[in-house]
Amino acid sequence: MGAVPPTFFIMTRFGMAQDTQTIIERIREVVVPILSSMGLELVDLELSGHGRRGHLRIFIDKAGGVNVDDCEQVSRYVGHALDAADPIPNAYLLEVSSPGLDRPLRKAEDYQRATGKLARLKLTRPLDGEWVIIGRLQGLQGNRVEIQSEDREPVQIALADIAQARLEVEW
């Protein structure tokens, strides 16, 4: 079993608590169809902040990368759609950006696309006493990622055993 994300609650203007994961899923239901129609992919959503003003960050990508115009268009279209659907109980600031050089790896496709690149994998349980593996991704076989670090032979790690993964910036 993989790591279970923490659960947080947000107080609404009516005083009832809402599970953050439920709010994020409602946001995702609004955002994904818009991005798909624009030829973009949702990389990640982050909802943070408490009180009167929250912060919603949407990370997008596409083949060849995104530019400022893509982010501006997504901000406009998604902003209107979220205003209409109203899944966030309080005021919020919307931020749209690319995932950056240290992009998260979440789906099998992310690992396939990142084959040959340097990555940091945080594990749900230690592998030979190590909780973090940094190495070059060798590929994906089924539901297992193969990674080659400098100090060991290539190892295969089940996707379910990866708590968090990101590309490492190579200088």
Short mmCIF file of N, CA and C in Angstrom, two decimals:
data_model
loop_
_atom_site.label_atom_id
_atom_site.label_comp_id
_atom_site.label_asym_id
_atom_site.label_seq_id
_atom_site.Cartn_x
_atom_site.Cartn_y
_atom_site.Cartn_z
N MET A 1 0.84 -1.18 0.00
CA MET A 1 0.00 0.00 0.00
C MET A 1 0.88 1.24 0.00
N GLY A 2 0.54 2.23 -0.81
CA GLY A 2 1.32 3.46 -0.92
C GLY A 2 1.06 4.39 0.24
N ALA A 3 1.77 5.47 0.24
CA ALA A 3 1.62 6.47 1.28
C ALA A 3 0.26 7.13 1.18
N VAL A 4 -0.36 7.38 2.30
CA VAL A 4 -1.66 8.04 2.34
C VAL A 4 -1.41 9.53 2.55
N PRO A 5 -1.96 10.39 1.64
CA PRO A 5 -1.74 11.82 1.82
C PRO A 5 -2.45 12.33 3.07
N PRO A 6 -1.90 13.36 3.70
CA PRO A 6 -2.56 13.92 4.87
C PRO A 6 -3.90 14.53 4.49
N THR A 7 -4.83 14.54 5.42
CA THR A 7 -6.14 15.12 5.18
C THR A 7 -6.24 16.42 5.96
N PHE A 8 -6.66 17.47 5.28
CA PHE A 8 -6.86 18.76 5.92
C PHE A 8 -8.31 19.17 5.68
N PHE A 9 -8.82 20.05 6.50
CA PHE A 9 -10.17 20.55 6.33
C PHE A 9 -10.13 22.06 6.21
N ILE A 10 -11.02 22.59 5.39
CA ILE A 10 -11.13 24.03 5.19
C ILE A 10 -12.50 24.46 5.68
N MET A 11 -12.54 25.50 6.49
CA MET A 11 -13.82 26.01 6.97
C MET A 11 -14.44 26.88 5.88
N THR A 12 -15.69 26.63 5.58
CA THR A 12 -16.38 27.41 4.56
C THR A 12 -17.00 28.64 5.20
N ARG A 13 -17.52 29.51 4.35
CA ARG A 13 -18.16 30.73 4.86
C ARG A 13 -19.41 30.42 5.68
N PHE A 14 -19.91 29.17 5.56
CA PHE A 14 -21.08 28.77 6.32
C PHE A 14 -20.70 27.99 7.57
N GLY A 15 -19.37 27.86 7.82
CA GLY A 15 -18.92 27.21 9.03
C GLY A 15 -18.76 25.70 8.94
N MET A 16 -19.07 25.07 7.80
CA MET A 16 -18.93 23.62 7.67
C MET A 16 -17.55 23.29 7.11
N ALA A 17 -16.95 22.24 7.61
CA ALA A 17 -15.62 21.83 7.14
C ALA A 17 -15.74 21.02 5.86
N GLN A 18 -14.80 21.26 4.93
CA GLN A 18 -14.72 20.48 3.71
C GLN A 18 -13.33 19.87 3.63
N ASP A 19 -13.28 18.63 3.23
CA ASP A 19 -12.02 17.92 3.06
C ASP A 19 -11.27 18.51 1.87
N THR A 20 -10.00 18.87 2.07
CA THR A 20 -9.19 19.47 1.00
C THR A 20 -9.11 18.56 -0.21
N GLN A 21 -8.98 17.25 0.02
CA GLN A 21 -8.89 16.32 -1.12
C GLN A 21 -10.16 16.37 -1.97
N THR A 22 -11.31 16.51 -1.33
CA THR A 22 -12.57 16.61 -2.07
C THR A 22 -12.59 17.89 -2.90
N ILE A 23 -12.13 18.98 -2.33
CA ILE A 23 -12.08 20.25 -3.07
C ILE A 23 -11.14 20.13 -4.26
N ILE A 24 -9.97 19.51 -4.05
CA ILE A 24 -9.01 19.35 -5.14
C ILE A 24 -9.60 18.49 -6.25
N GLU A 25 -10.33 17.44 -5.90
CA GLU A 25 -10.97 16.60 -6.93
C GLU A 25 -12.01 17.39 -7.71
N ARG A 26 -12.77 18.23 -7.02
CA ARG A 26 -13.76 19.07 -7.71
C ARG A 26 -13.06 20.06 -8.64
N ILE A 27 -11.93 20.62 -8.21
CA ILE A 27 -11.15 21.52 -9.06
C ILE A 27 -10.65 20.77 -10.28
N ARG A 28 -10.11 19.57 -10.05
CA ARG A 28 -9.59 18.73 -11.14
C ARG A 28 -10.68 18.45 -12.19
N GLU A 29 -11.90 18.18 -11.74
CA GLU A 29 -13.01 17.91 -12.65
C GLU A 29 -13.30 19.11 -13.56
N VAL A 30 -13.06 20.30 -13.07
CA VAL A 30 -13.27 21.51 -13.86
C VAL A 30 -12.08 21.76 -14.79
N VAL A 31 -10.87 21.57 -14.28
CA VAL A 31 -9.65 21.96 -14.98
C VAL A 31 -9.26 21.01 -16.11
N VAL A 32 -9.30 19.70 -15.88
CA VAL A 32 -8.78 18.73 -16.85
C VAL A 32 -9.45 18.83 -18.22
N PRO A 33 -10.78 18.92 -18.32
CA PRO A 33 -11.38 19.03 -19.66
C PRO A 33 -10.94 20.29 -20.41
N ILE A 34 -10.77 21.38 -19.70
CA ILE A 34 -10.32 22.63 -20.34
C ILE A 34 -8.91 22.46 -20.88
N LEU A 35 -8.03 21.91 -20.05
CA LEU A 35 -6.65 21.70 -20.49
C LEU A 35 -6.58 20.73 -21.67
N SER A 36 -7.35 19.66 -21.61
CA SER A 36 -7.36 18.68 -22.71
C SER A 36 -7.78 19.33 -24.01
N SER A 37 -8.78 20.19 -23.95
CA SER A 37 -9.26 20.86 -25.17
C SER A 37 -8.21 21.82 -25.73
N MET A 38 -7.26 22.23 -24.89
CA MET A 38 -6.20 23.14 -25.32
C MET A 38 -4.91 22.40 -25.67
N GLY A 39 -4.95 21.05 -25.61
CA GLY A 39 -3.77 20.26 -25.91
C GLY A 39 -2.74 20.28 -24.80
N LEU A 40 -3.20 20.53 -23.58
CA LEU A 40 -2.30 20.62 -22.42
C LEU A 40 -2.60 19.50 -21.44
N GLU A 41 -1.64 19.25 -20.57
CA GLU A 41 -1.80 18.23 -19.55
C GLU A 41 -1.67 18.86 -18.17
N LEU A 42 -2.47 18.38 -17.24
CA LEU A 42 -2.36 18.82 -15.85
C LEU A 42 -1.25 18.00 -15.19
N VAL A 43 -0.22 18.68 -14.71
CA VAL A 43 0.89 18.02 -14.03
C VAL A 43 0.59 17.92 -12.54
N ASP A 44 0.10 19.00 -11.96
CA ASP A 44 -0.14 19.01 -10.52
C ASP A 44 -1.06 20.16 -10.15
N LEU A 45 -1.72 20.01 -9.02
CA LEU A 45 -2.56 21.06 -8.41
C LEU A 45 -2.10 21.21 -6.97
N GLU A 46 -1.97 22.43 -6.51
CA GLU A 46 -1.66 22.69 -5.10
C GLU A 46 -2.65 23.72 -4.58
N LEU A 47 -3.30 23.39 -3.49
CA LEU A 47 -4.21 24.32 -2.83
C LEU A 47 -3.66 24.56 -1.43
N SER A 48 -3.35 25.81 -1.13
CA SER A 48 -2.76 26.13 0.17
C SER A 48 -3.37 27.41 0.71
N GLY A 49 -3.03 27.71 1.93
CA GLY A 49 -3.52 28.94 2.55
C GLY A 49 -4.74 28.69 3.40
N HIS A 50 -4.91 29.53 4.35
CA HIS A 50 -6.03 29.41 5.27
C HIS A 50 -6.68 30.77 5.42
N GLY A 51 -7.80 30.76 6.07
CA GLY A 51 -8.47 32.03 6.33
C GLY A 51 -9.18 32.56 5.10
N ARG A 52 -9.07 33.85 4.91
CA ARG A 52 -9.83 34.51 3.86
C ARG A 52 -9.25 34.33 2.47
N ARG A 53 -7.97 34.05 2.33
CA ARG A 53 -7.36 34.01 1.00
C ARG A 53 -6.48 32.77 0.85
N GLY A 54 -6.87 31.91 -0.07
CA GLY A 54 -6.08 30.72 -0.37
C GLY A 54 -5.23 30.96 -1.60
N HIS A 55 -4.50 29.93 -1.99
CA HIS A 55 -3.62 30.01 -3.15
C HIS A 55 -3.78 28.70 -3.92
N LEU A 56 -4.21 28.80 -5.17
CA LEU A 56 -4.34 27.63 -6.04
C LEU A 56 -3.28 27.72 -7.11
N ARG A 57 -2.39 26.72 -7.13
CA ARG A 57 -1.36 26.65 -8.16
C ARG A 57 -1.68 25.49 -9.09
N ILE A 58 -1.69 25.79 -10.38
CA ILE A 58 -1.93 24.78 -11.41
C ILE A 58 -0.68 24.69 -12.26
N PHE A 59 -0.13 23.48 -12.35
CA PHE A 59 1.07 23.26 -13.15
C PHE A 59 0.68 22.51 -14.42
N ILE A 60 1.05 23.07 -15.58
CA ILE A 60 0.64 22.52 -16.87
C ILE A 60 1.86 22.20 -17.72
N ASP A 61 1.65 21.32 -18.72
CA ASP A 61 2.74 21.00 -19.64
C ASP A 61 2.14 20.52 -20.95
N LYS A 62 2.98 20.47 -21.97
CA LYS A 62 2.65 19.89 -23.27
C LYS A 62 3.95 19.52 -23.96
N ALA A 63 3.86 18.73 -25.01
CA ALA A 63 5.05 18.37 -25.77
C ALA A 63 5.71 19.66 -26.25
N GLY A 64 6.99 19.77 -26.03
CA GLY A 64 7.70 20.98 -26.42
C GLY A 64 7.70 22.06 -25.36
N GLY A 65 6.95 21.85 -24.27
CA GLY A 65 6.91 22.81 -23.17
C GLY A 65 5.85 23.88 -23.34
N VAL A 66 5.57 24.57 -22.25
CA VAL A 66 4.57 25.64 -22.26
C VAL A 66 5.27 26.99 -22.24
N ASN A 67 4.54 28.01 -22.68
CA ASN A 67 5.08 29.37 -22.66
C ASN A 67 4.14 30.27 -21.87
N VAL A 68 4.50 31.53 -21.78
CA VAL A 68 3.71 32.49 -21.00
C VAL A 68 2.30 32.63 -21.57
N ASP A 69 2.16 32.60 -22.90
CA ASP A 69 0.83 32.71 -23.51
C ASP A 69 -0.06 31.55 -23.10
N ASP A 70 0.50 30.33 -23.05
CA ASP A 70 -0.28 29.17 -22.60
C ASP A 70 -0.78 29.39 -21.17
N CYS A 71 0.10 29.84 -20.31
CA CYS A 71 -0.27 30.07 -18.91
C CYS A 71 -1.34 31.15 -18.79
N GLU A 72 -1.20 32.20 -19.56
CA GLU A 72 -2.18 33.30 -19.53
C GLU A 72 -3.55 32.81 -19.99
N GLN A 73 -3.59 32.04 -21.08
CA GLN A 73 -4.87 31.52 -21.59
C GLN A 73 -5.52 30.59 -20.58
N VAL A 74 -4.73 29.68 -20.01
CA VAL A 74 -5.27 28.75 -19.03
C VAL A 74 -5.80 29.52 -17.83
N SER A 75 -5.07 30.52 -17.37
CA SER A 75 -5.51 31.32 -16.24
C SER A 75 -6.87 31.95 -16.52
N ARG A 76 -7.03 32.49 -17.72
CA ARG A 76 -8.29 33.14 -18.07
C ARG A 76 -9.44 32.13 -18.13
N TYR A 77 -9.26 31.05 -18.92
CA TYR A 77 -10.35 30.08 -19.10
C TYR A 77 -10.68 29.33 -17.81
N VAL A 78 -9.64 28.87 -17.13
CA VAL A 78 -9.86 28.12 -15.89
C VAL A 78 -10.43 29.04 -14.81
N GLY A 79 -9.95 30.28 -14.74
CA GLY A 79 -10.48 31.22 -13.76
C GLY A 79 -11.98 31.42 -13.91
N HIS A 80 -12.44 31.61 -15.15
CA HIS A 80 -13.88 31.77 -15.40
C HIS A 80 -14.65 30.51 -15.02
N ALA A 81 -14.11 29.35 -15.40
CA ALA A 81 -14.80 28.09 -15.12
C ALA A 81 -14.87 27.82 -13.61
N LEU A 82 -13.79 28.12 -12.90
CA LEU A 82 -13.80 27.92 -11.45
C LEU A 82 -14.75 28.90 -10.76
N ASP A 83 -14.82 30.12 -11.28
CA ASP A 83 -15.78 31.08 -10.72
C ASP A 83 -17.21 30.57 -10.87
N ALA A 84 -17.50 29.96 -12.02
CA ALA A 84 -18.85 29.45 -12.27
C ALA A 84 -19.14 28.21 -11.42
N ALA A 85 -18.19 27.29 -11.33
CA ALA A 85 -18.40 26.04 -10.58
C ALA A 85 -18.29 26.25 -9.07
N ASP A 86 -17.48 27.22 -8.66
CA ASP A 86 -17.29 27.60 -7.25
C ASP A 86 -16.92 26.43 -6.33
N PRO A 87 -15.87 25.65 -6.68
CA PRO A 87 -15.49 24.54 -5.81
C PRO A 87 -14.67 24.95 -4.59
N ILE A 88 -14.15 26.18 -4.59
CA ILE A 88 -13.29 26.64 -3.49
C ILE A 88 -14.13 27.56 -2.61
N PRO A 89 -14.26 27.23 -1.32
CA PRO A 89 -15.19 27.97 -0.47
C PRO A 89 -14.80 29.40 -0.15
N ASN A 90 -13.52 29.75 -0.26
CA ASN A 90 -13.06 31.09 0.09
C ASN A 90 -12.39 31.75 -1.11
N ALA A 91 -12.06 33.02 -0.96
CA ALA A 91 -11.32 33.73 -2.01
C ALA A 91 -9.95 33.06 -2.18
N TYR A 92 -9.43 33.11 -3.40
CA TYR A 92 -8.14 32.48 -3.65
C TYR A 92 -7.42 33.23 -4.77
N LEU A 93 -6.11 33.06 -4.80
CA LEU A 93 -5.27 33.59 -5.85
C LEU A 93 -4.93 32.43 -6.78
N LEU A 94 -5.17 32.58 -8.08
CA LEU A 94 -4.89 31.53 -9.06
C LEU A 94 -3.54 31.79 -9.70
N GLU A 95 -2.68 30.79 -9.71
CA GLU A 95 -1.37 30.87 -10.34
C GLU A 95 -1.22 29.68 -11.28
N VAL A 96 -0.84 29.95 -12.53
CA VAL A 96 -0.64 28.89 -13.53
C VAL A 96 0.80 28.96 -14.01
N SER A 97 1.49 27.82 -14.02
CA SER A 97 2.88 27.81 -14.48
C SER A 97 3.27 26.45 -15.02
N SER A 98 4.47 26.41 -15.60
CA SER A 98 5.04 25.13 -16.03
C SER A 98 5.52 24.40 -14.77
N PRO A 99 5.77 23.10 -14.88
CA PRO A 99 6.22 22.36 -13.70
C PRO A 99 7.66 22.64 -13.31
N GLY A 100 8.43 23.30 -14.17
CA GLY A 100 9.81 23.63 -13.86
C GLY A 100 10.76 22.49 -14.20
N LEU A 101 12.05 22.78 -14.05
CA LEU A 101 13.08 21.79 -14.37
C LEU A 101 13.04 20.60 -13.42
N ASP A 102 12.59 20.82 -12.20
CA ASP A 102 12.52 19.74 -11.21
C ASP A 102 11.10 19.20 -11.10
N ARG A 103 10.46 19.05 -12.24
CA ARG A 103 9.06 18.64 -12.29
C ARG A 103 8.80 17.35 -11.52
N PRO A 104 7.62 17.24 -10.93
CA PRO A 104 7.26 16.00 -10.25
C PRO A 104 6.97 14.89 -11.26
N LEU A 105 7.20 13.68 -10.86
CA LEU A 105 6.85 12.50 -11.67
C LEU A 105 5.74 11.79 -10.92
N ARG A 106 4.58 11.69 -11.54
CA ARG A 106 3.43 11.11 -10.85
C ARG A 106 2.85 9.90 -11.59
N LYS A 107 2.71 10.04 -12.90
CA LYS A 107 2.08 8.99 -13.70
C LYS A 107 3.14 8.16 -14.42
N ALA A 108 2.74 6.98 -14.86
CA ALA A 108 3.66 6.10 -15.61
C ALA A 108 4.24 6.85 -16.81
N GLU A 109 3.42 7.65 -17.48
CA GLU A 109 3.88 8.40 -18.66
C GLU A 109 4.99 9.38 -18.29
N ASP A 110 4.94 9.94 -17.09
CA ASP A 110 5.98 10.86 -16.64
C ASP A 110 7.33 10.15 -16.56
N TYR A 111 7.31 8.94 -16.03
CA TYR A 111 8.56 8.17 -15.91
C TYR A 111 9.09 7.77 -17.29
N GLN A 112 8.19 7.39 -18.19
CA GLN A 112 8.62 7.02 -19.54
C GLN A 112 9.26 8.22 -20.24
N ARG A 113 8.63 9.37 -20.13
CA ARG A 113 9.14 10.59 -20.76
C ARG A 113 10.49 11.00 -20.16
N ALA A 114 10.72 10.65 -18.91
CA ALA A 114 11.93 11.07 -18.22
C ALA A 114 13.06 10.03 -18.30
N THR A 115 12.88 8.98 -19.08
CA THR A 115 13.93 7.97 -19.22
C THR A 115 15.23 8.64 -19.65
N GLY A 116 16.31 8.29 -18.95
CA GLY A 116 17.62 8.88 -19.24
C GLY A 116 17.94 10.10 -18.41
N LYS A 117 16.95 10.61 -17.67
CA LYS A 117 17.17 11.82 -16.86
C LYS A 117 17.44 11.46 -15.40
N LEU A 118 18.07 12.39 -14.72
CA LEU A 118 18.39 12.23 -13.31
C LEU A 118 17.15 12.52 -12.47
N ALA A 119 16.86 11.66 -11.49
CA ALA A 119 15.67 11.83 -10.67
C ALA A 119 15.96 11.50 -9.21
N ARG A 120 15.12 12.04 -8.33
CA ARG A 120 15.17 11.75 -6.89
C ARG A 120 13.86 11.06 -6.54
N LEU A 121 13.97 9.84 -6.01
CA LEU A 121 12.81 9.08 -5.59
C LEU A 121 12.80 8.97 -4.07
N LYS A 122 11.72 9.41 -3.44
CA LYS A 122 11.53 9.21 -2.00
C LYS A 122 10.62 8.00 -1.87
N LEU A 123 11.05 7.03 -1.09
CA LEU A 123 10.36 5.76 -0.99
C LEU A 123 9.43 5.69 0.22
N THR A 124 8.44 4.81 0.14
CA THR A 124 7.53 4.60 1.26
C THR A 124 8.12 3.67 2.30
N ARG A 125 9.15 2.92 1.88
CA ARG A 125 9.88 2.03 2.78
C ARG A 125 11.32 1.96 2.28
N PRO A 126 12.25 1.74 3.17
CA PRO A 126 13.66 1.79 2.75
C PRO A 126 14.04 0.63 1.83
N LEU A 127 14.97 0.92 0.93
CA LEU A 127 15.57 -0.09 0.05
C LEU A 127 17.04 -0.18 0.47
N ASP A 128 17.42 -1.31 1.03
CA ASP A 128 18.78 -1.48 1.56
C ASP A 128 19.15 -0.33 2.50
N GLY A 129 18.20 0.05 3.36
CA GLY A 129 18.45 1.11 4.34
C GLY A 129 18.31 2.53 3.81
N GLU A 130 18.04 2.68 2.53
CA GLU A 130 17.94 4.01 1.90
C GLU A 130 16.47 4.39 1.69
N TRP A 131 16.10 5.58 2.12
CA TRP A 131 14.76 6.11 1.91
C TRP A 131 14.68 6.95 0.64
N VAL A 132 15.82 7.45 0.19
CA VAL A 132 15.89 8.30 -1.00
C VAL A 132 16.90 7.71 -1.96
N ILE A 133 16.51 7.57 -3.22
CA ILE A 133 17.40 7.08 -4.27
C ILE A 133 17.53 8.19 -5.31
N ILE A 134 18.76 8.57 -5.61
CA ILE A 134 19.03 9.55 -6.68
C ILE A 134 19.80 8.82 -7.76
N GLY A 135 19.27 8.87 -8.97
CA GLY A 135 19.94 8.18 -10.07
C GLY A 135 19.29 8.49 -11.39
N ARG A 136 19.80 7.84 -12.43
CA ARG A 136 19.30 8.04 -13.78
C ARG A 136 18.21 7.02 -14.07
N LEU A 137 17.04 7.52 -14.51
CA LEU A 137 15.93 6.63 -14.84
C LEU A 137 16.27 5.82 -16.08
N GLN A 138 16.10 4.50 -15.97
CA GLN A 138 16.43 3.60 -17.07
C GLN A 138 15.20 3.16 -17.85
N GLY A 139 14.02 3.42 -17.31
CA GLY A 139 12.80 3.04 -18.01
C GLY A 139 11.74 2.53 -17.05
N LEU A 140 10.66 2.09 -17.63
CA LEU A 140 9.52 1.60 -16.87
C LEU A 140 9.12 0.26 -17.46
N GLN A 141 9.07 -0.76 -16.62
CA GLN A 141 8.60 -2.08 -17.04
C GLN A 141 7.36 -2.40 -16.22
N GLY A 142 6.22 -2.36 -16.88
CA GLY A 142 4.97 -2.58 -16.16
C GLY A 142 4.75 -1.48 -15.14
N ASN A 143 4.67 -1.88 -13.88
CA ASN A 143 4.48 -0.88 -12.81
C ASN A 143 5.75 -0.71 -11.98
N ARG A 144 6.91 -0.96 -12.60
CA ARG A 144 8.19 -0.85 -11.90
C ARG A 144 9.11 0.10 -12.64
N VAL A 145 9.72 1.02 -11.88
CA VAL A 145 10.68 1.98 -12.42
C VAL A 145 12.07 1.42 -12.21
N GLU A 146 12.89 1.48 -13.26
CA GLU A 146 14.29 1.07 -13.10
C GLU A 146 15.14 2.33 -13.01
N ILE A 147 16.01 2.36 -11.99
CA ILE A 147 16.86 3.53 -11.76
C ILE A 147 18.28 3.06 -11.46
N GLN A 148 19.25 3.78 -12.00
CA GLN A 148 20.68 3.47 -11.83
C GLN A 148 21.33 4.62 -11.07
N SER A 149 21.74 4.35 -9.83
CA SER A 149 22.47 5.37 -9.08
C SER A 149 23.96 5.10 -9.21
N GLU A 150 24.77 6.07 -8.84
CA GLU A 150 26.22 5.96 -9.01
C GLU A 150 26.83 4.84 -8.17
N ASP A 151 26.25 4.57 -7.01
CA ASP A 151 26.88 3.65 -6.07
C ASP A 151 26.23 2.26 -6.00
N ARG A 152 25.38 1.92 -6.96
CA ARG A 152 24.75 0.60 -6.92
C ARG A 152 24.36 0.13 -8.31
N GLU A 153 24.04 -1.13 -8.40
CA GLU A 153 23.53 -1.70 -9.64
C GLU A 153 22.13 -1.14 -9.89
N PRO A 154 21.64 -1.19 -11.13
CA PRO A 154 20.27 -0.73 -11.38
C PRO A 154 19.28 -1.52 -10.51
N VAL A 155 18.29 -0.81 -9.99
CA VAL A 155 17.25 -1.47 -9.20
C VAL A 155 15.89 -1.12 -9.79
N GLN A 156 14.95 -2.04 -9.59
CA GLN A 156 13.57 -1.79 -10.00
C GLN A 156 12.75 -1.53 -8.75
N ILE A 157 11.96 -0.48 -8.80
CA ILE A 157 11.13 -0.08 -7.67
C ILE A 157 9.69 0.04 -8.14
N ALA A 158 8.78 -0.61 -7.42
CA ALA A 158 7.36 -0.54 -7.76
C ALA A 158 6.86 0.90 -7.60
N LEU A 159 6.02 1.33 -8.52
CA LEU A 159 5.44 2.68 -8.43
C LEU A 159 4.75 2.88 -7.08
N ALA A 160 4.12 1.83 -6.56
CA ALA A 160 3.42 1.93 -5.28
C ALA A 160 4.38 2.18 -4.12
N ASP A 161 5.67 1.88 -4.31
CA ASP A 161 6.66 2.09 -3.25
C ASP A 161 7.33 3.46 -3.33
N ILE A 162 6.90 4.29 -4.28
CA ILE A 162 7.46 5.63 -4.45
C ILE A 162 6.48 6.64 -3.85
N ALA A 163 6.90 7.31 -2.79
CA ALA A 163 6.06 8.32 -2.14
C ALA A 163 6.06 9.62 -2.92
N GLN A 164 7.24 9.98 -3.46
CA GLN A 164 7.38 11.23 -4.20
C GLN A 164 8.56 11.08 -5.14
N ALA A 165 8.43 11.64 -6.34
CA ALA A 165 9.53 11.60 -7.31
C ALA A 165 9.59 12.93 -8.04
N ARG A 166 10.82 13.38 -8.28
CA ARG A 166 11.06 14.63 -9.01
C ARG A 166 12.31 14.47 -9.85
N LEU A 167 12.33 15.20 -10.97
CA LEU A 167 13.56 15.28 -11.73
C LEU A 167 14.55 16.13 -10.96
N GLU A 168 15.81 15.83 -11.09
CA GLU A 168 16.88 16.62 -10.48
C GLU A 168 17.43 17.55 -11.55
N VAL A 169 17.75 18.76 -11.16
CA VAL A 169 18.35 19.72 -12.09
C VAL A 169 19.82 19.37 -12.24
N GLU A 170 20.25 19.18 -13.49
CA GLU A 170 21.65 18.86 -13.76
C GLU A 170 22.36 20.14 -14.18
N TRP A 171 23.46 20.46 -13.52
CA TRP A 171 24.21 21.67 -13.84
C TRP A 171 25.37 21.34 -14.66
#
